[in-house]
N, CA, C and O atoms as a MOPAC input file, in Angstrom:
PM7 MOZYME 1SCF
protein

 N     13.01500 1    11.13100 1    14.24000 1
 C     13.35300 1    11.84500 1    15.62600 1
 C     14.66100 1    12.97900 1    15.53100 1
 O     15.79200 1    12.96600 1    15.04600 1
 N     13.86700 1    13.89600 1    16.24000 1
 C     14.73100 1    15.11900 1    15.93000 1
 C     15.20200 1    15.39200 1    17.51900 1
 O     14.42700 1    15.60800 1    18.45100 1
 N     16.88800 1    15.31900 1    17.60800 1
 C     17.61300 1    16.06400 1    19.07800 1
 C     17.94700 1    16.88100 1    18.68100 1
 O     18.56700 1    17.13400 1    17.64800 1
 N     17.27100 1    17.89000 1    20.10600 1
 C     18.68500 1    19.39400 1    20.70400 1
 C     20.00100 1    18.81700 1    20.97200 1
 O     20.20900 1    17.83500 1    21.68300 1
 N     21.36800 1    19.90400 1    19.98400 1
 C     22.54200 1    19.42900 1    20.44700 1
 C     22.72400 1    20.25100 1    21.91400 1
 O     22.15000 1    21.30200 1    22.20000 1
 N     23.54200 1    19.60300 1    22.65500 1
 C     23.49400 1    19.42800 1    24.14800 1
 C     24.64400 1    20.53000 1    24.16800 1
 O     24.89300 1    21.17300 1    25.18800 1
 N     25.45900 1    20.73300 1    22.73300 1
 C     26.89500 1    21.24000 1    23.23100 1
 C     27.90700 1    20.22600 1    23.42400 1
 O     28.99600 1    20.53000 1    23.91100 1
 N     27.70200 1    19.35500 1    23.16900 1
 C     28.55000 1    18.02200 1    23.88700 1
 C     29.28700 1    17.33400 1    22.12300 1
 O     28.80800 1    17.81500 1    21.09700 1
 N     29.99100 1    16.65400 1    22.05500 1
 C     30.65100 1    16.14200 1    20.58900 1
 C     29.86100 1    14.82200 1    21.15900 1
 O     29.97400 1    14.10700 1    22.15400 1
 N     29.13400 1    14.86100 1    20.19000 1
 C     28.73200 1    13.07800 1    19.72800 1
 C     29.51700 1    12.39900 1    18.78300 1
 O     30.32500 1    12.89800 1    18.00000 1
 N     29.14300 1    10.95600 1    18.95300 1
 C     29.73900 1    10.00900 1    17.59100 1
 C     29.21300 1     9.48200 1    16.34000 1
 O     28.18000 1     8.88900 1    16.03000 1
 N     30.68200 1    10.05400 1    15.45800 1
 C     29.81600 1    10.08000 1    13.78700 1
 C     29.34400 1     9.09200 1    13.41300 1
 O     28.49300 1     9.25000 1    12.53800 1
 N     29.61800 1     7.68900 1    13.83700 1
 C     28.88100 1     6.35800 1    13.36200 1
 C     28.06800 1     5.44800 1    14.14100 1
 O     28.03500 1     5.47700 1    15.37100 1
 N     27.51200 1     4.76300 1    13.52900 1
 C     26.77100 1     4.33600 1    14.10200 1
 C     26.24800 1     3.51600 1    15.54100 1
 O     25.37400 1     3.66400 1    16.39500 1
 N     27.44400 1     2.49400 1    15.20900 1
 C     27.50900 1     1.75800 1    16.78000 1
 C     28.34500 1     2.26100 1    17.40400 1
 O     28.80900 1     1.54000 1    18.28700 1
 N     28.92600 1     3.65000 1    17.27900 1
 C     29.09300 1     4.48200 1    18.98900 1
 C     27.91600 1     5.42700 1    19.20700 1
 O     27.55100 1     5.96700 1    20.25100 1
 N     27.46300 1     5.49000 1    18.11300 1
 C     26.09200 1     6.12400 1    18.58600 1
 C     25.18400 1     5.30900 1    19.26000 1
 O     24.43200 1     5.74100 1    20.13300 1
 N     25.21900 1     4.25400 1    18.92500 1
 C     23.45900 1     3.04700 1    19.30800 1
 C     24.65500 1     2.74200 1    20.92800 1
 O     24.02700 1     2.95900 1    21.96400 1
 N     25.81300 1     2.40400 1    21.11800 1
 C     25.72200 1     1.25500 1    22.15000 1
 C     27.03500 1     2.53800 1    22.22200 1
 O     27.63000 1     2.52500 1    21.14500 1
 N     27.40600 1     3.22000 1    22.83700 1
 C     28.08600 1     4.24100 1    22.98800 1
 C     28.06400 1     4.75800 1    24.79500 1
 O     27.68400 1     4.06100 1    25.73500 1
 N     28.55700 1     6.06900 1    24.84900 1
 C     28.04000 1     6.46100 1    26.27500 1
 C     26.85400 1     7.12800 1    26.22000 1
 O     26.83600 1     7.77600 1    25.17300 1
 N     25.66800 1     7.30500 1    26.96900 1
 C     24.28300 1     7.67500 1    26.64400 1
 C     24.28900 1     8.94300 1    28.19000 1
 O     23.27800 1     9.21300 1    28.83700 1
 N     25.27100 1     9.35000 1    28.37600 1
 C     25.76700 1    10.43600 1    29.56000 1
 C     24.24900 1    11.46800 1    29.16200 1
 O     23.53900 1    11.94500 1    30.04800 1
 N     24.07000 1    11.59300 1    28.13000 1
 C     22.78600 1    13.04900 1    27.63100 1
 C     22.31100 1    12.15600 1    26.75300 1
 O     22.36200 1    12.39300 1    25.54700 1
 N     21.67000 1    10.75700 1    27.35000 1
 C     20.20600 1    10.10400 1    26.78800 1
 C     18.94800 1    11.34200 1    26.35800 1
 O     18.64700 1    11.81300 1    27.45400 1
 N     18.52200 1    11.70300 1    25.81600 1
 C     17.04000 1    12.12300 1    25.77600 1
 C     16.01100 1    11.75900 1    26.36700 1
 O     15.23100 1    12.45500 1    27.01700 1
 N     15.95900 1    10.00700 1    26.03600 1
 C     14.70000 1     9.52600 1    26.63500 1
 C     14.41600 1     9.81600 1    28.31200 1
 O     13.35400 1    10.18400 1    28.81300 1
 N     15.73700 1     9.52400 1    29.02100 1
 C     16.48600 1     9.57300 1    30.07200 1
 C     15.78100 1    11.33500 1    30.81700 1
 O     15.45600 1    11.48700 1    31.99400 1
 N     15.73000 1    12.15500 1    29.99400 1
 C     15.57200 1    13.74800 1    30.69600 1
 C     14.66600 1    13.78600 1    30.33700 1
 O     14.26800 1    14.95000 1    30.40100 1
 N     13.41200 1    12.65400 1    29.61300 1
 C     11.99600 1    12.97900 1    29.56200 1
 C     11.77700 1    13.48500 1    28.27500 1
 O     10.62000 1    13.75200 1    27.95200 1
 N     12.66000 1    13.65500 1    27.52000 1
 C     12.65400 1    14.55000 1    26.23300 1
 C     12.03400 1    13.79100 1    25.46900 1
 O     11.11800 1    14.45000 1    24.97700 1
 N     12.02300 1    12.54400 1    25.01500 1
 C     11.49500 1    11.71300 1    24.49500 1
 C      9.72800 1    10.93600 1    24.77000 1
 O      9.07800 1    10.28700 1    25.59100 1
 N      9.68100 1    11.26200 1    24.08800 1
 C      7.99400 1    10.66300 1    25.12500 1
 C      7.88900 1     9.06500 1    24.64000 1
 O      7.64100 1     8.27300 1    25.54900 1
 N      8.05100 1     8.51900 1    23.30700 1
 C      7.97900 1     7.44000 1    22.71600 1
 C      8.37600 1     7.41800 1    20.71100 1
 O      8.65800 1     8.42900 1    20.06700 1
 N      8.31800 1     6.60400 1    20.38100 1
 C      8.80700 1     6.68200 1    18.38100 1
 C      8.20500 1     5.22800 1    18.28400 1
 O      7.93200 1     4.34100 1    19.09300 1
 N      8.10000 1     5.45200 1    16.46200 1
 C      7.64400 1     4.09500 1    16.26000 1
 C      9.00100 1     4.16700 1    15.26700 1
 O      9.72300 1     5.16300 1    15.20700 1
 N      9.19700 1     3.04300 1    14.56900 1
 C     10.04800 1     3.10600 1    13.71300 1
 C      9.16200 1     2.36900 1    12.66700 1
 O      8.38100 1     1.44500 1    12.89300 1
 N      9.47000 1     3.02100 1    11.36200 1
 C      8.54600 1     2.49900 1    10.47000 1
 C      9.71100 1     2.71700 1     8.95600 1
 O     10.47300 1     3.64300 1     8.68100 1
 N      9.47900 1     1.74300 1     8.40700 1
 C      9.99500 1     1.92900 1     7.23700 1
 C      9.70500 1     1.12200 1     5.95300 1
 O      8.94300 1     0.15500 1     5.91000 1
 N     10.55600 1     1.74300 1     4.68100 1
 C      9.68000 1     1.54300 1     3.35400 1
 C      9.50900 1    -0.11200 1     3.38900 1
 O      8.37300 1    -0.58300 1     3.44300 1
 N     10.63200 1    -0.94400 1     3.35800 1
 C     10.35500 1    -2.50300 1     3.41800 1
 C      9.45300 1    -3.34500 1     4.33800 1
 O      9.61500 1    -4.52000 1     4.66600 1
 N      8.13800 1    -2.21400 1     4.79900 1
 C      7.87200 1    -2.85100 1     6.17200 1
 C      7.03900 1    -3.59000 1     5.54100 1
 O      6.38200 1    -3.12100 1     4.61200 1
 N      6.88100 1    -5.29200 1     6.06200 1
 C      6.06300 1    -5.89500 1     4.82400 1
 C      4.21800 1    -6.33700 1     5.90500 1
 O      3.83400 1    -6.98400 1     6.88000 1
 N      3.41100 1    -4.95700 1     4.25500 1
 C      2.52300 1    -5.35400 1     4.47100 1
 C      1.19900 1    -6.31200 1     5.42100 1
 O      0.11600 1    -6.05000 1     5.94300 1
 N      1.81900 1    -7.15700 1     5.29200 1
 C      0.72000 1    -8.24100 1     6.03100 1
 C      1.45900 1    -7.84500 1     8.39600 1
 O      0.95900 1    -8.22800 1     9.45400 1
 N      2.23700 1    -7.31300 1     8.21400 1
 C      2.99300 1    -7.42500 1     9.40300 1
 C      2.78000 1    -5.38200 1     9.69200 1
 O      3.63400 1    -4.60900 1    10.12800 1
 N      1.56000 1    -5.11400 1     9.31300 1
 C      1.36100 1    -3.58400 1     9.78500 1
 C     -0.19100 1    -3.89900 1    10.25400 1
 O     -1.01300 1    -4.62500 1     9.69400 1
 N     -0.32500 1    -3.13500 1    11.44000 1
 C     -1.26900 1    -3.12800 1    12.60700 1
 C     -2.59400 1    -2.71600 1    12.02300 1
 O     -3.66600 1    -2.91000 1    12.59500 1
 N     -2.45900 1    -2.14400 1    10.86800 1
 C     -3.84000 1    -1.42000 1     9.89100 1
 C     -3.40400 1    -1.20100 1     8.73100 1
 O     -2.62900 1    -0.24500 1     8.73600 1
 N     -3.54600 1    -1.63700 1     7.77500 1
 C     -3.91700 1    -1.57500 1     6.20000 1
 C     -5.02300 1    -0.38700 1     5.32900 1
 O     -6.18700 1    -0.34000 1     4.93100 1
 N     -4.12000 1     0.24100 1     5.35100 1
 C     -5.41900 1     1.38700 1     4.10900 1
 C     -5.77900 1     1.20200 1     3.01500 1
 O     -4.94400 1     1.19900 1     2.11000 1
 N     -6.52400 1     1.08400 1     2.86900 1
 C     -7.27300 1     0.74800 1     1.58100 1
 C     -6.55800 1     1.22400 1     0.01800 1
 O     -6.81000 1     0.75400 1    -1.09100 1
 N     -5.68200 1     2.22000 1     0.35400 1
 C     -5.38600 1     2.76200 1    -0.37200 1
 C     -3.87500 1     2.19100 1    -0.54000 1
 O     -3.14100 1     2.51000 1    -1.47500 1
 N     -3.53100 1     1.32500 1     0.47500 1
 C     -1.75200 1     0.86200 1     0.38600 1
 C     -1.08700 1     1.22900 1    -0.37600 1
 O     -1.76400 1     0.88400 1    -1.34500 1
 N     -0.40200 1     1.60100 1    -0.71600 1
 C      1.07400 1     1.41900 1    -1.69200 1
 C      1.75700 1     0.32500 1    -1.46200 1
 O      2.57100 1     0.30400 1    -0.53900 1
 N      1.51800 1    -0.88900 1    -2.35300 1
 C      2.11000 1    -1.90300 1    -1.59100 1
 C      3.76300 1    -1.76200 1    -1.06500 1
 O      4.46200 1    -0.79500 1    -1.36700 1
 N      4.15700 1    -2.72100 1    -0.36700 1
 C      5.91700 1    -3.07900 1    -0.58200 1
 C      6.60400 1    -3.28900 1    -1.31600 1
 O      7.76500 1    -2.89400 1    -1.20800 1
 N      6.10600 1    -4.12000 1    -2.55200 1
 C      6.52000 1    -4.91300 1    -3.50400 1
 C      6.35300 1    -3.61500 1    -4.79800 1
 O      6.90500 1    -3.85500 1    -5.87200 1
 N      5.79200 1    -2.63100 1    -4.68000 1
 C      6.17200 1    -1.22500 1    -5.58800 1
 C      7.06800 1    -0.53500 1    -5.46600 1
 O      7.61400 1     0.08800 1    -6.37700 1
 N      7.50300 1    -0.53100 1    -3.78400 1
 C      9.12800 1     0.40000 1    -3.87600 1
 C      9.60600 1    -0.30700 1    -3.33300 1
 O      8.91300 1     0.18700 1    -2.44300 1
 N     10.33800 1    -1.31900 1    -2.72200 1
 C     11.21300 1    -2.77700 1    -2.28300 1
 C     12.49500 1    -2.47500 1    -3.20700 1
 O     13.53900 1    -2.80700 1    -2.64600 1
 N     12.60500 1    -2.12600 1    -4.02000 1
 C     13.61100 1    -2.24900 1    -5.08900 1
 C     13.53100 1    -1.41000 1    -5.73400 1
 O     13.94800 1    -1.73200 1    -6.84600 1
 N     13.13100 1    -0.17100 1    -5.69400 1
 C     13.73500 1     1.25600 1    -5.86100 1
 C     15.31300 1     0.91700 1    -5.40900 1
 O     15.80200 1     0.19600 1    -4.53900 1
 N     15.95900 1     1.95600 1    -6.61800 1
 C     17.27200 1     2.21400 1    -6.22900 1
 C     17.57800 1     2.79200 1    -5.83700 1
 O     16.84900 1     3.74300 1    -6.11800 1
 N     18.83800 1     3.36000 1    -4.73000 1
 C     19.41400 1     4.44000 1    -3.30200 1
 C     20.33400 1     5.06500 1    -4.54000 1
 O     21.51800 1     4.72900 1    -4.56200 1
 N     19.92600 1     5.80200 1    -5.38900 1
 C     21.13000 1     6.27900 1    -6.07700 1
 C     20.97400 1     7.61400 1    -6.03600 1
 O     20.14100 1     8.13600 1    -5.29500 1
 N     21.92900 1     8.44200 1    -7.00000 1
 C     21.31700 1    10.13800 1    -7.21000 1
 C     20.86000 1    10.53400 1    -8.79300 1
 O     21.25100 1    11.43500 1    -9.53500 1
 N     19.80300 1     9.40100 1    -8.98900 1
 C     19.27200 1     9.76600 1   -10.10200 1
 C     17.84700 1    10.30400 1   -10.11100 1
 O     17.06200 1    10.00400 1    -9.21200 1
 N     17.52800 1    11.05900 1   -11.07800 1
 C     16.88500 1    12.28800 1   -10.96100 1
 C     15.34000 1    11.07400 1   -10.93400 1
 O     15.26700 1    10.00200 1   -11.53400 1
 N     14.35600 1    11.66200 1   -10.11000 1
 C     13.35300 1    10.75300 1    -9.75600 1
 C     11.73700 1    11.44700 1   -10.34800 1
 O     11.26000 1    12.56700 1   -10.16500 1
 N     11.27100 1    10.41600 1   -11.00100 1
 C     10.04200 1    10.80200 1   -11.42100 1
 C      8.97600 1    11.27400 1   -10.36000 1
 O      8.95700 1    11.07900 1    -9.14500 1
 N      7.98600 1    12.03500 1   -11.27100 1
 C      7.23500 1    12.44000 1    -9.99800 1
 C      6.67700 1    11.21300 1    -9.52800 1
 O      6.63500 1    10.87900 1    -8.34400 1
 N      6.06000 1    10.26100 1   -10.93100 1
 C      5.66500 1     9.50300 1    -9.67600 1
 C      6.19600 1     8.00400 1    -9.27200 1
 O      5.72700 1     6.87000 1    -9.17600 1
 N      7.43100 1     8.66200 1    -9.09400 1
 C      8.18200 1     7.58500 1    -8.31400 1
 C      7.84200 1     8.58400 1    -6.97800 1
 O      7.20900 1     8.26200 1    -5.97200 1
 N      8.41000 1     9.78400 1    -7.26200 1
 C      7.87300 1    10.48200 1    -5.81800 1
 C      6.44000 1    10.41800 1    -4.96200 1
 O      6.22200 1    10.44000 1    -3.75100 1
 N      5.82300 1    10.35700 1    -5.77300 1
 C      4.38100 1    10.56200 1    -5.17600 1
 C      4.41300 1     8.82400 1    -4.53100 1
 O      4.12300 1     8.67800 1    -3.34400 1
 N      4.69200 1     7.85800 1    -5.18700 1
 C      4.80100 1     6.44300 1    -4.93800 1
 C      5.39500 1     6.36400 1    -3.52900 1
 O      4.69100 1     6.03800 1    -2.57300 1
 N      6.77300 1     6.68100 1    -3.39800 1
 C      7.41300 1     6.43100 1    -1.90200 1
 C      7.14300 1     7.33100 1    -0.91100 1
 O      6.92500 1     6.97600 1     0.24700 1
 N      7.13900 1     8.53400 1    -1.29500 1
 C      6.45100 1     9.43900 1    -0.32900 1
 C      4.66900 1     9.03800 1     0.47200 1
 O      4.32400 1     9.51900 1     1.55100 1
 N      3.66600 1     7.96200 1    -0.48300 1
 C      2.95900 1     7.90200 1    -0.00600 1
 C      2.71300 1     6.82900 1     0.54100 1
 O      1.57300 1     6.65200 1     0.97100 1
 N      3.94400 1     5.56600 1     0.71300 1
 C      4.36300 1     5.06300 1     1.52200 1
 C      5.03900 1     4.90900 1     2.57700 1
 O      4.90300 1     4.12300 1     3.51400 1
 N      6.06700 1     6.01900 1     2.28800 1
 C      6.55300 1     6.28500 1     3.85400 1
 C      5.52800 1     6.78200 1     4.65400 1
 O      5.39300 1     6.13100 1     5.69000 1
 N      4.61200 1     7.89700 1     4.49500 1
 C      3.52000 1     7.86400 1     5.73400 1
 C      3.28300 1     7.07100 1     5.52900 1
 O      4.33300 1     6.43300 1     5.61400 1
 N      2.35900 1     6.27400 1     5.18400 1
 C      1.05000 1     4.72900 1     5.40900 1
 C      1.50000 1     4.32100 1     6.64400 1
 O      0.80100 1     4.55000 1     7.63100 1
 N      2.96300 1     3.53500 1     6.78500 1
 C      3.31000 1     2.69900 1     7.52800 1
 C      3.31700 1     3.68000 1     9.21500 1
 O      2.64900 1     3.41300 1    10.21300 1
 N      4.27600 1     4.78500 1     9.03200 1
 C      4.06300 1     5.23500 1     9.56500 1
 C      2.47700 1     5.78300 1    10.25500 1
 O      2.01100 1     5.16500 1    11.21300 1
 N      2.01500 1     6.53400 1     9.88400 1
 C      0.76600 1     6.66600 1    10.13800 1
 C      0.09900 1     5.69400 1    11.04700 1
 O     -0.15600 1     5.99800 1    12.21200 1
 N     -0.23200 1     4.34700 1    10.45700 1
 C     -0.29400 1     2.89000 1    10.78100 1
 C     -0.13300 1     2.85300 1    12.29500 1
 O     -0.96800 1     2.78900 1    13.19600 1
 N      1.37800 1     2.92300 1    12.30000 1
 C      2.14300 1     2.72900 1    13.76500 1
 C      1.67100 1     3.13800 1    14.86800 1
 O      1.26000 1     2.51300 1    15.84500 1
 N      1.81000 1     5.00000 1    14.50600 1
 C      1.76700 1     6.35200 1    15.51800 1
 C      0.02800 1     5.22400 1    15.58400 1
 O      0.02800 1     4.21100 1    16.28400 1
 N     -0.92800 1     5.52700 1    14.98300 1
 C     -1.96600 1     5.40700 1    15.38900 1
 C     -2.52300 1     4.19100 1    16.36800 1
 O     -3.37800 1     4.11600 1    17.25000 1
 N     -1.39200 1     3.08900 1    15.62000 1
 C     -1.79100 1     1.61300 1    17.17400 1
 C     -1.50800 1     2.01600 1    18.12700 1
 O     -2.42800 1     2.30100 1    18.89300 1
 N      0.26100 1     2.30400 1    18.68400 1
 C      1.00700 1     2.22500 1    19.16500 1
 C      1.40800 1     3.07700 1    19.99600 1
 O      1.65100 1     2.87400 1    21.18500 1
 N      1.52900 1     4.46600 1    19.17400 1
 C      1.77600 1     5.78100 1    20.04400 1
 C      0.51100 1     6.95000 1    19.54400 1
 O      0.74600 1     8.02900 1    19.00000 1
 N     -0.34600 1     6.61000 1    19.76100 1
 C     -1.97600 1     7.32800 1    19.54100 1
 C     -1.35500 1     9.04900 1    19.83500 1
 O     -1.49600 1     9.94900 1    19.00700 1
 N     -0.67900 1     9.21800 1    21.16300 1
 C     -1.12700 1    10.12500 1    21.85200 1
 C      0.34000 1    11.31400 1    21.64600 1
 O      0.49900 1    12.28200 1    22.38900 1
 N      1.31400 1    10.94500 1    20.44900 1
 C      2.02700 1    11.58100 1    20.46800 1
 C      2.10100 1    12.30200 1    18.84500 1
 O      2.94200 1    13.16400 1    18.59000 1

């Protein structure tokens, strides 16, 4: 999701951003037409469509979130897995985006 800065100060903590004052809410201004919320740990069986070459959840769910260098194979696995649920959800729930 991308937001244009409105010139106003935005809260920097998640809770304040999610539940705070939304006087400059982009959805209310018609700037957001819709969204999907994919994530790496999405349960494969809950995807509305599963590509035949789906990188399984188990292949990425335990990947560490640290700053160690990543192998090319892991970069490929994680990036492919990121794209697959995103595309599946967009195709089914927001095909016009």
